[in-house]
Amino acid sequence: MHQAEHLNTQFSNLEWLRENNFIEVWLNPSVALCLGIEEGDTVIIYNELGEIQMHSKINKDIPCDILVTYSWQDLFKKPVNILTKVQETDLGQKLTGFPGVAYHDTFVNLARG
């Protein structure tokens, strides 16, 4: 059993984690410059499946063609997984009898909100 908003609750009591909700997407500075995005701007991340909104976090260590988020939901509590397709794998099938979930890339677009 676990809290609805935490898969692993062992750190959910840390004050700094509760204060910083981490509803942000990290992107490369050159991508931010090209799209007119500044640190802390609201951005829209979207594809053919849906869209979410987060705050921008500019980080030079992020490659130009990658966006990174550690959040499970956006600014309006929409789950980030609305942007991913269901893709099953045979991992676990032999042991459990059920297919597992595949880890895969998700292609998205980014725009200033």
Tab-separated table of N, CA and C in Angstrom, residues 15-89:
chain	number	residue	atom	x	y	z
A	15	GLU	N	10.931	17.888	4.111
A	15	GLU	CA	10.346	19.216	3.901
A	15	GLU	C	10.745	19.812	2.554
A	16	TRP	N	12.027	19.702	2.181
A	16	TRP	CA	12.473	20.327	0.932
A	16	TRP	C	11.844	19.673	-0.289
A	17	LEU	N	11.470	18.396	-0.200
A	17	LEU	CA	10.770	17.765	-1.312
A	17	LEU	C	9.333	18.251	-1.414
A	18	ARG	N	8.704	18.506	-0.276
A	18	ARG	CA	7.326	19.002	-0.298
A	18	ARG	C	7.273	20.445	-0.786
A	19	GLU	N	8.286	21.239	-0.457
A	19	GLU	CA	8.314	22.644	-0.880
A	19	GLU	C	8.597	22.779	-2.370
A	20	ASN	N	9.428	21.926	-2.905
A	20	ASN	CA	9.806	21.965	-4.319
A	20	ASN	C	9.056	20.865	-5.045
A	21	ASN	N	8.004	21.237	-5.740
A	21	ASN	CA	7.181	20.207	-6.370
A	21	ASN	C	7.763	19.694	-7.688
A	22	PHE	N	8.852	20.279	-8.153
A	22	PHE	CA	9.575	19.777	-9.317
A	22	PHE	C	8.705	19.610	-10.556
A	23	ILE	N	7.733	20.479	-10.725
A	23	ILE	CA	6.910	20.424	-11.938
A	23	ILE	C	7.615	21.274	-12.989
A	24	GLU	N	8.705	20.712	-13.496
A	24	GLU	CA	9.530	21.433	-14.452
A	24	GLU	C	10.100	20.465	-15.473
A	25	VAL	N	10.439	21.034	-16.608
A	25	VAL	CA	11.091	20.261	-17.658
A	25	VAL	C	12.446	20.909	-17.924
A	26	TRP	N	13.477	20.103	-17.986
A	26	TRP	CA	14.821	20.597	-18.239
A	26	TRP	C	15.092	20.563	-19.733
A	27	LEU	N	15.708	21.640	-20.224
A	27	LEU	CA	16.044	21.721	-21.640
A	27	LEU	C	17.361	22.445	-21.836
A	28	ASN	N	17.950	22.240	-22.981
A	28	ASN	CA	19.229	22.830	-23.340
A	28	ASN	C	19.078	24.335	-23.586
A	29	PRO	N	20.086	25.149	-23.211
A	29	PRO	CA	20.011	26.599	-23.421
A	29	PRO	C	19.821	27.011	-24.882
A	30	SER	N	20.433	26.288	-25.830
A	30	SER	CA	20.280	26.676	-27.236
A	30	SER	C	18.854	26.425	-27.725
A	31	VAL	N	18.214	25.385	-27.229
A	31	VAL	CA	16.809	25.125	-27.563
A	31	VAL	C	15.937	26.222	-26.962
A	32	ALA	N	16.218	26.573	-25.720
A	32	ALA	CA	15.459	27.638	-25.054
A	32	ALA	C	15.588	28.953	-25.818
A	33	LEU	N	16.791	29.291	-26.233
A	33	LEU	CA	17.027	30.527	-26.979
A	33	LEU	C	16.271	30.519	-28.302
A	34	CYS	N	16.327	29.416	-29.010
A	34	CYS	CA	15.655	29.286	-30.304
A	34	CYS	C	14.138	29.448	-30.176
A	35	LEU	N	13.566	28.956	-29.075
A	35	LEU	CA	12.114	29.015	-28.879
A	35	LEU	C	11.664	30.212	-28.042
A	36	GLY	N	12.619	31.053	-27.627
A	36	GLY	CA	12.273	32.226	-26.823
A	36	GLY	C	11.827	31.879	-25.413
A	37	ILE	N	12.367	30.803	-24.880
A	37	ILE	CA	11.996	30.340	-23.540
A	37	ILE	C	13.055	30.784	-22.543
A	38	GLU	N	12.600	31.337	-21.429
A	38	GLU	CA	13.497	31.735	-20.349
A	38	GLU	C	13.250	30.853	-19.132
A	39	GLU	N	14.216	30.838	-18.234
A	39	GLU	CA	14.114	30.055	-16.997
A	39	GLU	C	12.815	30.373	-16.265
A	40	GLY	N	12.054	29.344	-15.929
A	40	GLY	CA	10.818	29.517	-15.172
A	40	GLY	C	9.579	29.773	-16.004
A	41	ASP	N	9.735	29.960	-17.323
A	41	ASP	CA	8.564	30.155	-18.189
A	41	ASP	C	7.675	28.914	-18.167
A	42	THR	N	6.393	29.124	-18.370
A	42	THR	CA	5.487	28.001	-18.581
A	42	THR	C	5.647	27.539	-20.022
A	43	VAL	N	5.856	26.239	-20.196
A	43	VAL	CA	6.012	25.673	-21.532
A	43	VAL	C	4.978	24.570	-21.741
A	44	ILE	N	4.658	24.337	-23.005
A	44	ILE	CA	3.720	23.283	-23.381
A	44	ILE	C	4.523	22.169	-24.042
A	45	ILE	N	4.365	20.968	-23.532
A	45	ILE	CA	4.994	19.780	-24.096
A	45	ILE	C	3.858	18.970	-24.700
A	46	TYR	N	3.946	18.670	-25.989
A	46	TYR	CA	2.801	18.037	-26.639
A	46	TYR	C	3.228	17.072	-27.741
A	47	ASN	N	2.311	16.171	-28.060
A	47	ASN	CA	2.424	15.296	-29.226
A	47	ASN	C	1.015	14.896	-29.644
A	48	GLU	N	0.897	13.878	-30.500
A	48	GLU	CA	-0.417	13.495	-31.021
A	48	GLU	C	-1.329	12.902	-29.948
A	49	LEU	N	-0.788	12.563	-28.786
A	49	LEU	CA	-1.582	11.950	-27.717
A	49	LEU	C	-2.154	12.958	-26.724
A	50	GLY	N	-1.530	14.122	-26.614
A	50	GLY	CA	-2.008	15.110	-25.650
A	50	GLY	C	-0.977	16.185	-25.386
A	51	GLU	N	-1.215	16.950	-24.327
A	51	GLU	CA	-0.268	18.002	-23.952
A	51	GLU	C	-0.258	18.179	-22.447
A	52	ILE	N	0.894	18.638	-21.946
A	52	ILE	CA	1.051	18.982	-20.540
A	52	ILE	C	1.773	20.319	-20.467
A	53	GLN	N	1.689	20.976	-19.312
A	53	GLN	CA	2.370	22.251	-19.113
A	53	GLN	C	3.237	22.175	-17.865
A	54	MET	N	4.454	22.692	-17.991
A	54	MET	CA	5.412	22.706	-16.889
A	54	MET	C	6.196	24.007	-16.934
A	55	HIS	N	7.007	24.224	-15.902
A	55	HIS	CA	7.929	25.355	-15.892
A	55	HIS	C	9.258	24.909	-16.508
A	56	SER	N	9.923	25.826	-17.184
A	56	SER	CA	11.199	25.499	-17.825
A	56	SER	C	12.348	25.597	-16.832
A	57	LYS	N	13.289	24.698	-16.989
A	57	LYS	CA	14.529	24.705	-16.217
A	57	LYS	C	15.644	24.520	-17.234
A	58	ILE	N	16.457	25.545	-17.427
A	58	ILE	CA	17.493	25.516	-18.457
A	58	ILE	C	18.775	24.936	-17.866
A	59	ASN	N	19.343	23.942	-18.576
A	59	ASN	CA	20.500	23.221	-18.063
A	59	ASN	C	21.415	22.862	-19.233
A	60	LYS	N	22.645	23.342	-19.187
A	60	LYS	CA	23.600	23.126	-20.280
A	60	LYS	C	24.006	21.664	-20.442
A	61	ASP	N	23.748	20.838	-19.442
A	61	ASP	CA	24.119	19.426	-19.513
A	61	ASP	C	23.098	18.566	-20.256
A	62	ILE	N	21.955	19.144	-20.599
A	62	ILE	CA	20.918	18.409	-21.322
A	62	ILE	C	21.205	18.513	-22.825
A	63	PRO	N	21.274	17.392	-23.540
A	63	PRO	CA	21.490	17.450	-24.992
A	63	PRO	C	20.365	18.214	-25.699
A	64	CYS	N	20.672	18.766	-26.866
A	64	CYS	CA	19.709	19.601	-27.605
A	64	CYS	C	18.425	18.874	-27.985
A	65	ASP	N	18.488	17.582	-28.197
A	65	ASP	CA	17.301	16.862	-28.659
A	65	ASP	C	16.605	16.067	-27.545
A	66	ILE	N	16.855	16.460	-26.303
A	66	ILE	CA	16.294	15.748	-25.148
A	66	ILE	C	15.585	16.731	-24.219
A	67	LEU	N	14.438	16.323	-23.678
A	67	LEU	CA	13.774	17.024	-22.580
A	67	LEU	C	13.741	16.057	-21.406
A	68	VAL	N	13.931	16.565	-20.194
A	68	VAL	CA	13.945	15.710	-19.006
A	68	VAL	C	12.978	16.266	-17.977
A	69	THR	N	12.157	15.386	-17.399
A	69	THR	CA	11.323	15.769	-16.268
A	69	THR	C	11.330	14.646	-15.248
A	70	TYR	N	11.290	15.025	-13.983
A	70	TYR	CA	11.205	14.051	-12.901
A	70	TYR	C	9.818	14.067	-12.275
A	71	SER	N	8.925	14.797	-12.865
A	71	SER	CA	7.586	14.955	-12.313
A	71	SER	C	6.653	13.875	-12.827
A	72	TRP	N	5.651	13.561	-12.054
A	72	TRP	CA	4.634	12.593	-12.490
A	72	TRP	C	3.397	13.295	-13.016
A	73	GLN	N	3.316	14.615	-12.829
A	73	GLN	CA	2.150	15.356	-13.300
A	73	GLN	C	2.559	16.769	-13.686
A	74	ASP	N	1.673	17.451	-14.406
A	74	ASP	CA	1.984	18.809	-14.840
A	74	ASP	C	1.371	19.832	-13.889
A	75	LEU	N	1.377	21.101	-14.304
A	75	LEU	CA	0.869	22.192	-13.466
A	75	LEU	C	-0.616	22.056	-13.145
A	76	PHE	N	-1.346	21.317	-13.981
A	76	PHE	CA	-2.788	21.141	-13.773
A	76	PHE	C	-3.122	19.724	-13.316
A	77	LYS	N	-2.102	19.028	-12.780
A	77	LYS	CA	-2.240	17.669	-12.248
A	77	LYS	C	-2.586	16.623	-13.312
A	78	LYS	N	-2.272	16.932	-14.572
A	78	LYS	CA	-2.419	15.929	-15.631
A	78	LYS	C	-1.171	15.045	-15.608
A	79	PRO	N	-1.320	13.727	-15.708
A	79	PRO	CA	-0.151	12.842	-15.656
A	79	PRO	C	0.722	12.988	-16.903
A	80	VAL	N	2.034	12.970	-16.697
A	80	VAL	CA	2.943	13.100	-17.840
A	80	VAL	C	2.830	11.906	-18.782
A	81	ASN	N	2.355	10.786	-18.285
A	81	ASN	CA	2.251	9.594	-19.132
A	81	ASN	C	1.151	9.677	-20.180
A	82	ILE	N	0.380	10.765	-20.199
A	82	ILE	CA	-0.584	10.915	-21.298
A	82	ILE	C	0.144	11.091	-22.628
A	83	LEU	N	1.437	11.397	-22.566
A	83	LEU	CA	2.233	11.575	-23.779
A	83	LEU	C	2.874	10.278	-24.268
A	84	THR	N	2.703	9.195	-23.528
A	84	THR	CA	3.338	7.934	-23.908
A	84	THR	C	2.316	6.927	-24.410
A	85	LYS	N	2.747	6.108	-25.346
A	85	LYS	CA	1.901	5.036	-25.874
A	85	LYS	C	2.080	3.789	-25.017
A	86	VAL	N	1.032	2.998	-24.921
A	86	VAL	CA	1.128	1.720	-24.222
A	86	VAL	C	1.874	0.756	-25.132
A	87	GLN	N	2.956	0.238	-24.635
A	87	GLN	CA	3.777	-0.685	-25.413
A	87	GLN	C	4.183	-1.823	-24.484
A	88	GLU	N	3.656	-3.002	-24.717
A	88	GLU	CA	3.962	-4.142	-23.858
A	88	GLU	C	5.202	-4.874	-24.345
A	89	THR	N	5.795	-5.627	-23.439
A	89	THR	CA	6.958	-6.440	-23.753
A	89	THR	C	6.757	-7.827	-23.151
